[in-house]
Tab-separated table of C-alpha atoms in Angstrom:
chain	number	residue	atom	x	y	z
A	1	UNK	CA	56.131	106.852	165.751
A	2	UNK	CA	56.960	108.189	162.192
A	3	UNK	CA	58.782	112.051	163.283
A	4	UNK	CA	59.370	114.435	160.878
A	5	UNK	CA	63.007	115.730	160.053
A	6	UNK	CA	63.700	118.828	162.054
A	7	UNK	CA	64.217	121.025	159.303
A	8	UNK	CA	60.973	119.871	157.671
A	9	UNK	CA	59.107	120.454	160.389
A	10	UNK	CA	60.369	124.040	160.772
A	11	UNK	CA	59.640	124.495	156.761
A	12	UNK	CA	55.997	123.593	157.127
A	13	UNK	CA	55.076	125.591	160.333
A	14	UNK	CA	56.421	128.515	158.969
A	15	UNK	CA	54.018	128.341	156.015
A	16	UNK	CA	51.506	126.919	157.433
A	17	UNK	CA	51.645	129.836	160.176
A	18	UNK	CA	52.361	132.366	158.001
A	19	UNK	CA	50.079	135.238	157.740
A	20	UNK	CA	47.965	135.890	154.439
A	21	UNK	CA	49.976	136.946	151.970
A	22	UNK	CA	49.740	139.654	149.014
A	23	UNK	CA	51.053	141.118	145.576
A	24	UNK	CA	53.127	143.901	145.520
A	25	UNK	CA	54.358	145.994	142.869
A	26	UNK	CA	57.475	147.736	142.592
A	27	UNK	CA	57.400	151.704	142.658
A	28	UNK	CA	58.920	153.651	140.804
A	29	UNK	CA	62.349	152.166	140.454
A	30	UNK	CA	63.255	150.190	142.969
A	31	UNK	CA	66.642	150.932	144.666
A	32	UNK	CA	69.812	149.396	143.238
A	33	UNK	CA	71.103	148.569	146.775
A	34	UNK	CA	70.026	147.343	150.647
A	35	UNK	CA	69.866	151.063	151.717
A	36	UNK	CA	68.313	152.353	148.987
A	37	UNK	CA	65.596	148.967	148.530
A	38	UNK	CA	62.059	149.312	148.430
A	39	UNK	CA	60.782	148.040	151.739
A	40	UNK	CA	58.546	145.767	151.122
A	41	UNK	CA	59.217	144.147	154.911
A	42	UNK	CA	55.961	145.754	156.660
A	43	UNK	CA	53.269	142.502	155.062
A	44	UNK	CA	53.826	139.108	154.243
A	45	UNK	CA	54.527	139.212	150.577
A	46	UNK	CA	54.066	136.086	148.215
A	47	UNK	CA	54.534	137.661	144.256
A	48	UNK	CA	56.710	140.984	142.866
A	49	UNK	CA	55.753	142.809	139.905
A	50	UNK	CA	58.559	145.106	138.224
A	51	UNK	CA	60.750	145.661	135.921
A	52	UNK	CA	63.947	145.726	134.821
A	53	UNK	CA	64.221	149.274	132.441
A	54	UNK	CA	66.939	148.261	130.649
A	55	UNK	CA	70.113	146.529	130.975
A	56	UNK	CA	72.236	147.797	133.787
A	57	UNK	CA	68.839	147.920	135.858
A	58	UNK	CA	68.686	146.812	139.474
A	59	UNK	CA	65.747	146.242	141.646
A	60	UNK	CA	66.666	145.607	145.533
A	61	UNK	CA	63.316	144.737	147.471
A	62	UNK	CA	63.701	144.628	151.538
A	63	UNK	CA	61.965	141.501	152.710
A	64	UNK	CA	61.199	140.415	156.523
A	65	UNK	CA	61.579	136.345	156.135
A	66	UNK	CA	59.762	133.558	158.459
A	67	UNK	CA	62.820	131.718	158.641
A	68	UNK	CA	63.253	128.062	159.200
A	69	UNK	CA	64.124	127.600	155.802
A	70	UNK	CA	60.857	128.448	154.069
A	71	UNK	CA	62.571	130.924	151.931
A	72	UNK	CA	62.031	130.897	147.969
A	73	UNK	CA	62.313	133.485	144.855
A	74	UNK	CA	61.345	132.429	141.397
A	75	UNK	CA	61.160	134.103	138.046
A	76	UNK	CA	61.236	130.246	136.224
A	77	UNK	CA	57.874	130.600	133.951
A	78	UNK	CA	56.815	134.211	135.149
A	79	UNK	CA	59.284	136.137	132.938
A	80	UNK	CA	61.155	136.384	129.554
A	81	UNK	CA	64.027	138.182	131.151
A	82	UNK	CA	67.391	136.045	131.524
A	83	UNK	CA	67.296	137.044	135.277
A	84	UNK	CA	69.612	136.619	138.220
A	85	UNK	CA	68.056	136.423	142.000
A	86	UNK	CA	70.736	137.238	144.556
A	87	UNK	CA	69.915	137.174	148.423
A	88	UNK	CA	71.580	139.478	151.459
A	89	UNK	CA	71.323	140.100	154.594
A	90	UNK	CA	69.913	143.135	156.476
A	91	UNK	CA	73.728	144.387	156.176
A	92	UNK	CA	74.344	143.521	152.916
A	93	UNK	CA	76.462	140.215	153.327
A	94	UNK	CA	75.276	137.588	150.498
A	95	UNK	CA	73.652	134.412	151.690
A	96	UNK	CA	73.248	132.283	148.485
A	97	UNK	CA	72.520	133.288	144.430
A	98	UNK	CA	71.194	131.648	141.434
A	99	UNK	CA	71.434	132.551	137.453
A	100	UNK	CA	69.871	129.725	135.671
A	101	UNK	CA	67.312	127.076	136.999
A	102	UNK	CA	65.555	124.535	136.139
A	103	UNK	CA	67.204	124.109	132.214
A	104	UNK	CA	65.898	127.702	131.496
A	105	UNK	CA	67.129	130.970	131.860
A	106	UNK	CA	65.462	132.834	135.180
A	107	UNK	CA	66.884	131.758	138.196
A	108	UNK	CA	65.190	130.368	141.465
A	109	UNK	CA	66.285	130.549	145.442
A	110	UNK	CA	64.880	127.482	146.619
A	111	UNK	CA	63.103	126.773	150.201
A	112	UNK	CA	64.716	123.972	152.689
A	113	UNK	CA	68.064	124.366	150.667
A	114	UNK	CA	71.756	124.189	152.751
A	115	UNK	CA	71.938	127.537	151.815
A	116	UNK	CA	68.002	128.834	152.736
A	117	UNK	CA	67.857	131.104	155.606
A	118	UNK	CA	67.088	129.556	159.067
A	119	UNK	CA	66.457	132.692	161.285
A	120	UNK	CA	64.077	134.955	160.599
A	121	UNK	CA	64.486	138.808	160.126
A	122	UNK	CA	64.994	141.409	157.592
A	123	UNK	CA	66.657	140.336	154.102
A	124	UNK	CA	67.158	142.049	150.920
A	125	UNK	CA	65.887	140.110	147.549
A	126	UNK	CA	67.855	141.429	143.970
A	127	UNK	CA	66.682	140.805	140.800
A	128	UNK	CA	69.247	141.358	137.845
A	129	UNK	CA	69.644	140.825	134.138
A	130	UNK	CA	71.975	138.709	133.405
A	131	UNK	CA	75.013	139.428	133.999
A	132	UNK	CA	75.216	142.409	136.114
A	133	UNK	CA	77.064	140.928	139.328
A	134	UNK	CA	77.425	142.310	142.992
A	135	UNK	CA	80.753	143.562	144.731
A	136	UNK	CA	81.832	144.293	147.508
A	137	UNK	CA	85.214	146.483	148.794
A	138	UNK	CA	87.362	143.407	148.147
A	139	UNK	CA	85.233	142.076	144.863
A	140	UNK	CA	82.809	139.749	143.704
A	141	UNK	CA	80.984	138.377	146.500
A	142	UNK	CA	79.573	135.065	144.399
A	143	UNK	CA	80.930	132.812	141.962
A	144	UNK	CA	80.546	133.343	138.419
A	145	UNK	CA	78.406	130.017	138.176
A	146	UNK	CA	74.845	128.854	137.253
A	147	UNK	CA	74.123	127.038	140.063
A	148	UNK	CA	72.632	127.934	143.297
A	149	UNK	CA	75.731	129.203	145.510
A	150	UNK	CA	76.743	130.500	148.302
A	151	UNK	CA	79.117	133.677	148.961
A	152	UNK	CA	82.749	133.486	148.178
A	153	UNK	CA	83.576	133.963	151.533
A	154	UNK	CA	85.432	136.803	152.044
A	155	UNK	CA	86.310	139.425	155.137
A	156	UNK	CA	83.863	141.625	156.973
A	157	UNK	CA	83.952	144.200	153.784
A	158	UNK	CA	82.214	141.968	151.698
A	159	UNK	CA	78.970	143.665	151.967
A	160	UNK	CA	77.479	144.425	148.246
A	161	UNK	CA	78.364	148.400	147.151
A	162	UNK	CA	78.557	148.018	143.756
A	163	UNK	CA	77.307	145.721	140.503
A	164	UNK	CA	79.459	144.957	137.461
A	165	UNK	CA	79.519	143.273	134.480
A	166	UNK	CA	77.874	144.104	131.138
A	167	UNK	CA	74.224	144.806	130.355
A	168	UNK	CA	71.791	142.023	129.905
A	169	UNK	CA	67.930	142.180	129.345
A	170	UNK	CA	64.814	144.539	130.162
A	171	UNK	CA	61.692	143.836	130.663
A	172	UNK	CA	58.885	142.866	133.146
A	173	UNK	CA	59.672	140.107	135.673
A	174	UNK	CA	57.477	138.666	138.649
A	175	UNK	CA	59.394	137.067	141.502
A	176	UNK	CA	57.225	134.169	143.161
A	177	UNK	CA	57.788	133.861	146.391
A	178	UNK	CA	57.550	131.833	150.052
A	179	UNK	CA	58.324	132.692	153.513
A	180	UNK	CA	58.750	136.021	152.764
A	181	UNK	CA	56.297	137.258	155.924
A	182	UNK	CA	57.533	137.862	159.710
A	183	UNK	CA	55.972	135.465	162.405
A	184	UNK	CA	54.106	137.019	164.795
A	185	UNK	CA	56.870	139.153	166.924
A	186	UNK	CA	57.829	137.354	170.078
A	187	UNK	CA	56.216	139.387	172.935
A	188	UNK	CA	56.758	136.839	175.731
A	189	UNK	CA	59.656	136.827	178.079
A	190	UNK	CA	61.137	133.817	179.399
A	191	UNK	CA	60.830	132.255	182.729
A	192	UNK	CA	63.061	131.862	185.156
A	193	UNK	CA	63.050	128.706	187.984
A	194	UNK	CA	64.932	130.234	191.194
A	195	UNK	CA	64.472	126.894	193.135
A	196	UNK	CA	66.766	127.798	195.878
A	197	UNK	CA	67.043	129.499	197.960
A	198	UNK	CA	63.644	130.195	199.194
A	199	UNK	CA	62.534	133.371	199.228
A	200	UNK	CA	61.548	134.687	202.888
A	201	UNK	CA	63.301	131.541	204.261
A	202	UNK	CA	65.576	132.084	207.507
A	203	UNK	CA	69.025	130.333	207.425
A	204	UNK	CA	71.278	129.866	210.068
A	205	UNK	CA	74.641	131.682	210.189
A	206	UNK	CA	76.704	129.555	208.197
A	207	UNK	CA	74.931	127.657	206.344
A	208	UNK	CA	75.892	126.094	203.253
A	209	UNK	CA	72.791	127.541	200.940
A	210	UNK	CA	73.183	126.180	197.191
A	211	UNK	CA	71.844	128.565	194.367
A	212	UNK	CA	69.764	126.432	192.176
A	213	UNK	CA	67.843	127.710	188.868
A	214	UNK	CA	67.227	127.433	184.841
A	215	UNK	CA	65.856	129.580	182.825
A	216	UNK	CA	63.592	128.564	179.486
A	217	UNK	CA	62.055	130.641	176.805
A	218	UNK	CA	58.758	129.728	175.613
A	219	UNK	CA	57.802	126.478	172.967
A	220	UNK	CA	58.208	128.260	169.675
A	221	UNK	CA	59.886	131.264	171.090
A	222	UNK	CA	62.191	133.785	169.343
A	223	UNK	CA	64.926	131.388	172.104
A	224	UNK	CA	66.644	131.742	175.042
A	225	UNK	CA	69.846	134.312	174.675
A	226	UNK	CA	71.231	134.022	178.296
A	227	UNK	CA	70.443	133.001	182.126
A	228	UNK	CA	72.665	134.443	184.159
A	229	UNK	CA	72.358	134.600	188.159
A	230	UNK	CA	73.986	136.040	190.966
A	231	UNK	CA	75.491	133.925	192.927
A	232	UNK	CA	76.141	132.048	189.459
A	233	UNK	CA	74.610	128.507	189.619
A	234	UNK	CA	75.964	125.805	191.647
A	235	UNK	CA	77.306	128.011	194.077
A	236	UNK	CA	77.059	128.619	197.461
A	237	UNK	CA	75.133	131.893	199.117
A	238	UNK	CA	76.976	134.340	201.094
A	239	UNK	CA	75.545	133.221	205.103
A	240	UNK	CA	78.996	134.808	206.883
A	241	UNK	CA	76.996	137.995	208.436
A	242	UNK	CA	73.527	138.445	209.622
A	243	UNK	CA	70.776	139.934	207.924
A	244	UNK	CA	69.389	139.394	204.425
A	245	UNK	CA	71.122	138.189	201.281
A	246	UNK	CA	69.620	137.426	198.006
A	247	UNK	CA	70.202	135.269	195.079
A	248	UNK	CA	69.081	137.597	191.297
A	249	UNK	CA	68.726	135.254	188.253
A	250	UNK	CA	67.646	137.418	184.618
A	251	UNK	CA	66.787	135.459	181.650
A	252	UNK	CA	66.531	137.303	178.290
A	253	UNK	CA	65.735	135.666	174.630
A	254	UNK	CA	66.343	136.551	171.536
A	255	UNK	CA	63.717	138.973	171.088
A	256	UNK	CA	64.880	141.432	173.795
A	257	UNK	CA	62.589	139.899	176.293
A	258	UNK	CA	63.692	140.065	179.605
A	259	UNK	CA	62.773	138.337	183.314
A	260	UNK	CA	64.130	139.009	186.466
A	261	UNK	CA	63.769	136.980	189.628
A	262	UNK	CA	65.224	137.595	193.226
A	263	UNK	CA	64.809	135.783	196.246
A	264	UNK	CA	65.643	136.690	199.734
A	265	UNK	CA	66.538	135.053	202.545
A	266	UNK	CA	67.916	136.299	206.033
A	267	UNK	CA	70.719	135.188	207.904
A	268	UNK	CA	69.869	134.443	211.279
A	269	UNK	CA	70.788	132.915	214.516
A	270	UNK	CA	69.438	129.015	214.534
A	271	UNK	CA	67.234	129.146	217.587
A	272	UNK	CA	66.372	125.977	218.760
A	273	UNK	CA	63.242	127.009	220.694
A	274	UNK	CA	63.227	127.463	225.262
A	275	UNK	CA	64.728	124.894	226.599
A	276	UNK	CA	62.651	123.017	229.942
A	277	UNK	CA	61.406	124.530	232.212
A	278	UNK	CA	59.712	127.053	230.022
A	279	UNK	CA	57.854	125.314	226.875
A	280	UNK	CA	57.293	127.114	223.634
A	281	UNK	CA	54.400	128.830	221.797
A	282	UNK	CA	50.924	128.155	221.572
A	283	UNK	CA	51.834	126.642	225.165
A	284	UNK	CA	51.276	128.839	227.957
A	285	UNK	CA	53.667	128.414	230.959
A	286	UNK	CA	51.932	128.929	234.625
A	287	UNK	CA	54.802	130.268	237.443
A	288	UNK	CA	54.414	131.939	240.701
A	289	UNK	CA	54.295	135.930	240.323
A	290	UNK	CA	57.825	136.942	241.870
A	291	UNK	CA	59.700	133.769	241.099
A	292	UNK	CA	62.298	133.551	239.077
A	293	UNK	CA	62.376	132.001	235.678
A	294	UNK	CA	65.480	129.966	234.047
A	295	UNK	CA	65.211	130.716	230.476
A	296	UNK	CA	67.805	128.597	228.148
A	297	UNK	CA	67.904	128.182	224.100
A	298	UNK	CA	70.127	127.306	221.771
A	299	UNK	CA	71.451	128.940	219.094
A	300	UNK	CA	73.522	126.280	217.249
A	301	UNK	CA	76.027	126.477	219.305
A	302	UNK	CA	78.724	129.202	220.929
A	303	UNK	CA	78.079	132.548	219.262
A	304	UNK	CA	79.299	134.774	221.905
A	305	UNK	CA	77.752	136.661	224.163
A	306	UNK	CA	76.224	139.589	222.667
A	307	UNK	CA	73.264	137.256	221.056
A	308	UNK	CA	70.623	139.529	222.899
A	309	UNK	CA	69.896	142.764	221.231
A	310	UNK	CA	70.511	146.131	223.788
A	311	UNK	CA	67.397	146.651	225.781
A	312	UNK	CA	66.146	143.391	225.587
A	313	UNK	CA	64.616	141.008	226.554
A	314	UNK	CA	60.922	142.918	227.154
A	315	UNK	CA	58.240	141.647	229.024
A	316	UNK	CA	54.846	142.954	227.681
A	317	UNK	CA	51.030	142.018	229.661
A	318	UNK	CA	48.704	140.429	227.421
A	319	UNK	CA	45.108	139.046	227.303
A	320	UNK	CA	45.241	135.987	228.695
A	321	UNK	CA	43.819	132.732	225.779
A	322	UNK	CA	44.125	135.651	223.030
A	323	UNK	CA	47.603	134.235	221.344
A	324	UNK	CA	48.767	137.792	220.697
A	325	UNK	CA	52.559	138.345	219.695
A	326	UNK	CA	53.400	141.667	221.523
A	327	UNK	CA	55.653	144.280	219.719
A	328	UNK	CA	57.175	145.845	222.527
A	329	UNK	CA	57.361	145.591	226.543
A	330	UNK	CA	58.957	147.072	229.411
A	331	UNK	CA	62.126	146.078	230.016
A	332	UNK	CA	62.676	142.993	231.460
A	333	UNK	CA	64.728	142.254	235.246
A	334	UNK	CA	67.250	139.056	234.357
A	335	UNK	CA	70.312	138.129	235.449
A	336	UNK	CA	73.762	138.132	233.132
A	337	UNK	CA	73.946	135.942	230.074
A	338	UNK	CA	75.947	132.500	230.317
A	339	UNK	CA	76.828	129.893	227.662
A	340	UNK	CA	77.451	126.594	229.012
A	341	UNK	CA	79.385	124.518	226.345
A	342	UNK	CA	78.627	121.702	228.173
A	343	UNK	CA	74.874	121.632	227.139
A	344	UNK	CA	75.436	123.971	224.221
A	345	UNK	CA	73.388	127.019	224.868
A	346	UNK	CA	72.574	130.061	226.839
A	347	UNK	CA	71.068	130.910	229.828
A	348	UNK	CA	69.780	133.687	232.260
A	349	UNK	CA	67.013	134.337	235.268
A	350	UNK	CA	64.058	136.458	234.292
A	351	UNK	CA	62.872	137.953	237.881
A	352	UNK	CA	59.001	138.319	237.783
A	353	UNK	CA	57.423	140.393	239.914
A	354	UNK	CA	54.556	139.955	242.464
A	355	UNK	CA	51.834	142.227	241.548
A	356	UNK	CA	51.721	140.096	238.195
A	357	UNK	CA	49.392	137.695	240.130
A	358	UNK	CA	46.303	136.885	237.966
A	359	UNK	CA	47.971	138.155	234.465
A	360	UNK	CA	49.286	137.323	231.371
A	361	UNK	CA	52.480	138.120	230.219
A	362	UNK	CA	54.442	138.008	227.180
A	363	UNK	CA	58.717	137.634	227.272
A	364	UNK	CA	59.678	139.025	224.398
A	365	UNK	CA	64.268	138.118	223.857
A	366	UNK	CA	65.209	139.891	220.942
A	367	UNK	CA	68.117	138.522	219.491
A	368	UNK	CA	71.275	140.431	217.245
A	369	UNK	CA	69.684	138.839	213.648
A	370	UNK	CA	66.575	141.460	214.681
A	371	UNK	CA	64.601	138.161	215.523
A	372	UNK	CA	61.801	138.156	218.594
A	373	UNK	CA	61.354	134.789	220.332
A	374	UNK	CA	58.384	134.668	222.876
A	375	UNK	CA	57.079	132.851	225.655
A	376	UNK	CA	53.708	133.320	226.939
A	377	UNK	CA	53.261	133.215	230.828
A	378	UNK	CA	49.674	132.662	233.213
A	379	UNK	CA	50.957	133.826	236.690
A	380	UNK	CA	49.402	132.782	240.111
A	381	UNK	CA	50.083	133.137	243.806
A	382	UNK	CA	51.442	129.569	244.172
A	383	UNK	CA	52.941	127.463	241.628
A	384	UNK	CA	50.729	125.380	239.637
């Protein structure tokens, strides 16, 4: 399939998305330099009336350009002044010139040129008589040559302050131009992909958690200007302590647009779930009121023993079939805590008590992350 050149492409949608444009007409006298230009940069302008009051005149018109390299200024045919069109920048550095075009004696900037402005933004168009020149701290900042050309190069003075050279022409002028009109200001902020970690996801002390995210600014956007995350990308989440920890990617483009995403995670103890005898949630486990009750987990291995917060575990009654999670209990009656490295986890007795016959109960073991594991519990007067 037949694809246009990139450049091209860029030319055409900025005219062809251009907003309508309009004649304007310069007041007064137009200023002589960028501060002092007639700003012209608040509508999408297409033609310049003015004129040049006599020899040494200077008109400086402030411009907001489309960009993409749909940039042109013309007096060829709409003037009898021997005129010189000289582009800057919104500081004043020169970005191309022209004196004669097109075997006659006005001058043209011409669209999709080397030298045409790609980004978009504020400008400042001069019209001279020929052949009053600009300078800068250091000198001239173009070549003394008919030809469409760039700026001579020099240091970070060269901003025009100044024009030379003897006096040329007056007389009325009208500078055609294209691209001279904003696109529609970039409003949209980027996006940002935070892939991992998961936010609200539980990890296990430990664990080797890779950040993972991009960033991208919308198709046709002012572009992205940075994505940058903490942890950076490719690296590994902090999982050496308990408790939450979160990964913070911001994206900003061009325009000033800004998006910030943060995930958390916590840290926790990997609980493997009760261990046999007892059998997990939605399971309900039926025992003898006044027995005791072997309850073992795992929790990845040896973690110590101070896995169990102070004051817990609980044991809290519930309504028997209704699921509930319990917040609190009443202390429960257990034995000590053991680890057996043998079988890799923990262990202790819960002691029930008797009058529990013909209730529901709920253990609730609190662990140090400040996670509740439960295990729901039908109690009889002889084992089931």
């Amino acid at each position: 399939m037949f694809r246009l050149p990139t450049a091209l492409a860029a030319l055409i949608a900025a005219l062809v998305l251009a907003p309508a444009a309009l004649a304007a007409s310069e007041e007064g006298d137009a200023g002589d330099l960028p501060l002092t230009a007639q700003d012209l940069s608040g509508a999408s302008v297409d033609r310049i009336d003015g004129s040049l009051a006599d020899g040494s005149d200077i008109d400086v018109y402030r411009l907001c350009l489309a960009g993409g390299g749909s940039f042109s200024a013309s007096t060829v045919g709409s003037s009898a002044v021997d005129t010189q069109l000289f582009l800057f920048d919104v500081h004043g550095f020169g970005v191309y010139a022209n004196d004669d075009s097109d075997a006659t004696s006005q001058s043209r900037l011409p669209a999709g040129h080397a030298l045409t402005p790609l980004a978009g933004g504020i400008y400042h168009l001069a019209v001279t008589p020929y052949n009053r020149d600009p300078e800068g701290a250091l000198g001239p900042l173009f070549p003394d040559l008919p030809d469409v050309t760039g700026p001579l190069g020099l240091p970070a003075l060269a901003i025009v302050g100044a024009w030379t050279g003897r006096p040329g022409d007056s007389g009325d002028y009208t500078i055609q131009l294209t691209g001279a009109a904003c696109a529609a200001p970039d409003t949209t902020a980027p996006t940002v992909d935070l892939r991992s970690p998961l936010d609200g996801a539980t990890v296990a002390l430990g664990a080797a958690v890779e950040v993972d995210y991009s960033c991208a600014d919308e198709a046709g956007g002012s572009g992205l200007a940075s994505c940058v995350g903490t942890p950076a990308d490719g690296s590994l989440l902090d999982t050496s302590q308990h408790g939450p920890v979160s990964a913070t990617v911001t994206a900003v483009d061009n325009a000033g647009n800004q998006t910030v995403v943060t995930h958390t995670v916590n840290v926790g103890l990997d609980f493997g779930g009760f261990s046999r005898p007892v059998r997990n949630r939605p399971s309900v486990n039926k025992w003898r009121a006044g027995s005791s009750v072997p309850i073992r987990f795992s929790l990845g291995g040896d973690q110590g023993l101070d896995v169990i917060a102070e004051g817990w575990p609980q044991v809290a009654e519930i309504e028997c079939g209704s699921g509930a999670e319990a917040d609190t209990g009443a202390p429960a009656r257990r034995s000590a805590l053991v680890y057996s490295s043998r079988w890799q986890r923990y262990g202790f007795y819960w002691k029930t008590d008797r009058r529990w016959a013909g209730s529901c109960r709920q253990l609730l073991l609190k662990l140090s992350d400040g996670s509740v594991k439960r295990a729901d519990f039908r109690f009889a007067r002889h084992r089931h």
